[in-house]
Amino acid sequence: MLKSRVVISEIVSSNLNMKMRKKQKKNIRSYIMKSLKTFLLKIVQDGQLTLMININHLSEYENGVK
């Protein structure tokens, strides 16, 4: 009985670790997307480069990641 409890607690803790890692990965990815968006917007606003940027496409990609 004791042995099965240990196994179960190991499974639960490994599941929690996986969930935490997934969440962290999402946060990093969304942070990168937001940084990229602001960077691209800054370029466009400065008018240094005339780029056709579809900001909505970036938003859709970011939403798809979540």
PDB file of C-alpha atoms in Angstrom:
ATOM      1  CA  MET A   1       0.000   0.000   0.000  1.00  0.00           C
ATOM      2  CA  LEU A   2       2.777   2.402   0.945  1.00  0.00           C
ATOM      3  CA  LYS A   3       4.652   1.654  -2.265  1.00  0.00           C
ATOM      4  CA  SER A   4       1.604   2.459  -4.423  1.00  0.00           C
ATOM      5  CA  ARG A   5       1.190   5.789  -2.595  1.00  0.00           C
ATOM      6  CA  VAL A   6       4.767   6.720  -3.403  1.00  0.00           C
ATOM      7  CA  VAL A   7       4.243   5.880  -7.073  1.00  0.00           C
ATOM      8  CA  ILE A   8       1.017   7.907  -7.203  1.00  0.00           C
ATOM      9  CA  SER A   9       2.665  10.944  -5.579  1.00  0.00           C
ATOM     10  CA  GLU A  10       5.550  10.700  -8.079  1.00  0.00           C
ATOM     11  CA  ILE A  11       3.079  10.638 -10.972  1.00  0.00           C
ATOM     12  CA  VAL A  12       1.188  13.639  -9.579  1.00  0.00           C
ATOM     13  CA  SER A  13       4.354  15.672  -9.037  1.00  0.00           C
ATOM     14  CA  SER A  14       5.688  14.867 -12.517  1.00  0.00           C
ATOM     15  CA  ASN A  15       2.322  15.947 -13.986  1.00  0.00           C
ATOM     16  CA  LEU A  16       2.520  19.236 -12.106  1.00  0.00           C
ATOM     17  CA  ASN A  17       6.065  19.797 -13.353  1.00  0.00           C
ATOM     18  CA  MET A  18       4.953  19.189 -16.940  1.00  0.00           C
ATOM     19  CA  LYS A  19       2.052  21.630 -16.556  1.00  0.00           C
ATOM     20  CA  MET A  20       4.353  24.276 -15.095  1.00  0.00           C
ATOM     21  CA  ARG A  21       6.841  23.849 -17.926  1.00  0.00           C
ATOM     22  CA  LYS A  22       4.061  24.112 -20.521  1.00  0.00           C
ATOM     23  CA  LYS A  23       2.734  27.281 -18.904  1.00  0.00           C
ATOM     24  CA  GLN A  24       6.217  28.787 -18.788  1.00  0.00           C
ATOM     25  CA  LYS A  25       6.737  27.959 -22.454  1.00  0.00           C
ATOM     26  CA  LYS A  26       3.447  29.690 -23.358  1.00  0.00           C
ATOM     27  CA  ASN A  27       4.381  32.777 -21.340  1.00  0.00           C
ATOM     28  CA  ILE A  28       7.773  33.029 -23.030  1.00  0.00           C
ATOM     29  CA  ARG A  29       6.211  32.558 -26.462  1.00  0.00           C
ATOM     30  CA  SER A  30       3.541  35.196 -25.857  1.00  0.00           C
ATOM     31  CA  TYR A  31       6.180  37.589 -24.460  1.00  0.00           C
ATOM     32  CA  ILE A  32       8.264  37.137 -27.623  1.00  0.00           C
ATOM     33  CA  MET A  33       5.205  37.761 -29.828  1.00  0.00           C
ATOM     34  CA  LYS A  34       4.301  40.929 -27.914  1.00  0.00           C
ATOM     35  CA  SER A  35       7.885  42.201 -28.137  1.00  0.00           C
ATOM     36  CA  LEU A  36       7.944  41.468 -31.846  1.00  0.00           C
ATOM     37  CA  LYS A  37       4.672  43.350 -32.346  1.00  0.00           C
ATOM     38  CA  THR A  38       5.882  46.452 -30.532  1.00  0.00           C
ATOM     39  CA  PHE A  39       9.192  46.311 -32.390  1.00  0.00           C
ATOM     40  CA  LEU A  40       7.440  46.111 -35.766  1.00  0.00           C
ATOM     41  CA  LEU A  41       5.028  48.893 -34.829  1.00  0.00           C
ATOM     42  CA  LYS A  42       7.946  51.095 -33.794  1.00  0.00           C
ATOM     43  CA  ILE A  43       9.638  50.549 -37.178  1.00  0.00           C
ATOM     44  CA  VAL A  44       6.430  51.469 -39.008  1.00  0.00           C
ATOM     45  CA  GLN A  45       5.764  54.531 -36.840  1.00  0.00           C
ATOM     46  CA  ASP A  46       9.323  55.806 -37.276  1.00  0.00           C
ATOM     47  CA  GLY A  47       8.851  55.546 -41.018  1.00  0.00           C
ATOM     48  CA  GLN A  48      12.422  54.329 -41.443  1.00  0.00           C
ATOM     49  CA  LEU A  49      11.193  51.300 -43.306  1.00  0.00           C
ATOM     50  CA  THR A  50       8.018  51.048 -45.309  1.00  0.00           C
ATOM     51  CA  LEU A  51       6.890  47.549 -44.629  1.00  0.00           C
ATOM     52  CA  MET A  52       3.565  45.920 -45.261  1.00  0.00           C
ATOM     53  CA  ILE A  53       2.995  44.249 -41.937  1.00  0.00           C
ATOM     54  CA  ASN A  54      -0.148  42.408 -41.118  1.00  0.00           C
ATOM     55  CA  ILE A  55      -0.385  42.914 -37.368  1.00  0.00           C
ATOM     56  CA  ASN A  56      -3.646  40.972 -37.282  1.00  0.00           C
ATOM     57  CA  HIS A  57      -1.835  37.921 -38.589  1.00  0.00           C
ATOM     58  CA  LEU A  58       0.575  38.150 -35.657  1.00  0.00           C
ATOM     59  CA  SER A  59      -2.375  38.351 -33.261  1.00  0.00           C
ATOM     60  CA  GLU A  60      -3.965  35.284 -34.820  1.00  0.00           C
ATOM     61  CA  TYR A  61      -0.692  33.386 -34.487  1.00  0.00           C
ATOM     62  CA  GLU A  62      -0.388  34.430 -30.853  1.00  0.00           C
ATOM     63  CA  ASN A  63      -3.974  33.389 -30.128  1.00  0.00           C
ATOM     64  CA  GLY A  64      -3.378  30.057 -31.797  1.00  0.00           C
ATOM     65  CA  VAL A  65      -0.429  29.439 -29.499  1.00  0.00           C
ATOM     66  CA  LYS A  66      -2.437  29.954 -26.322  1.00  0.00           C
TER      67      LYS A  66
END
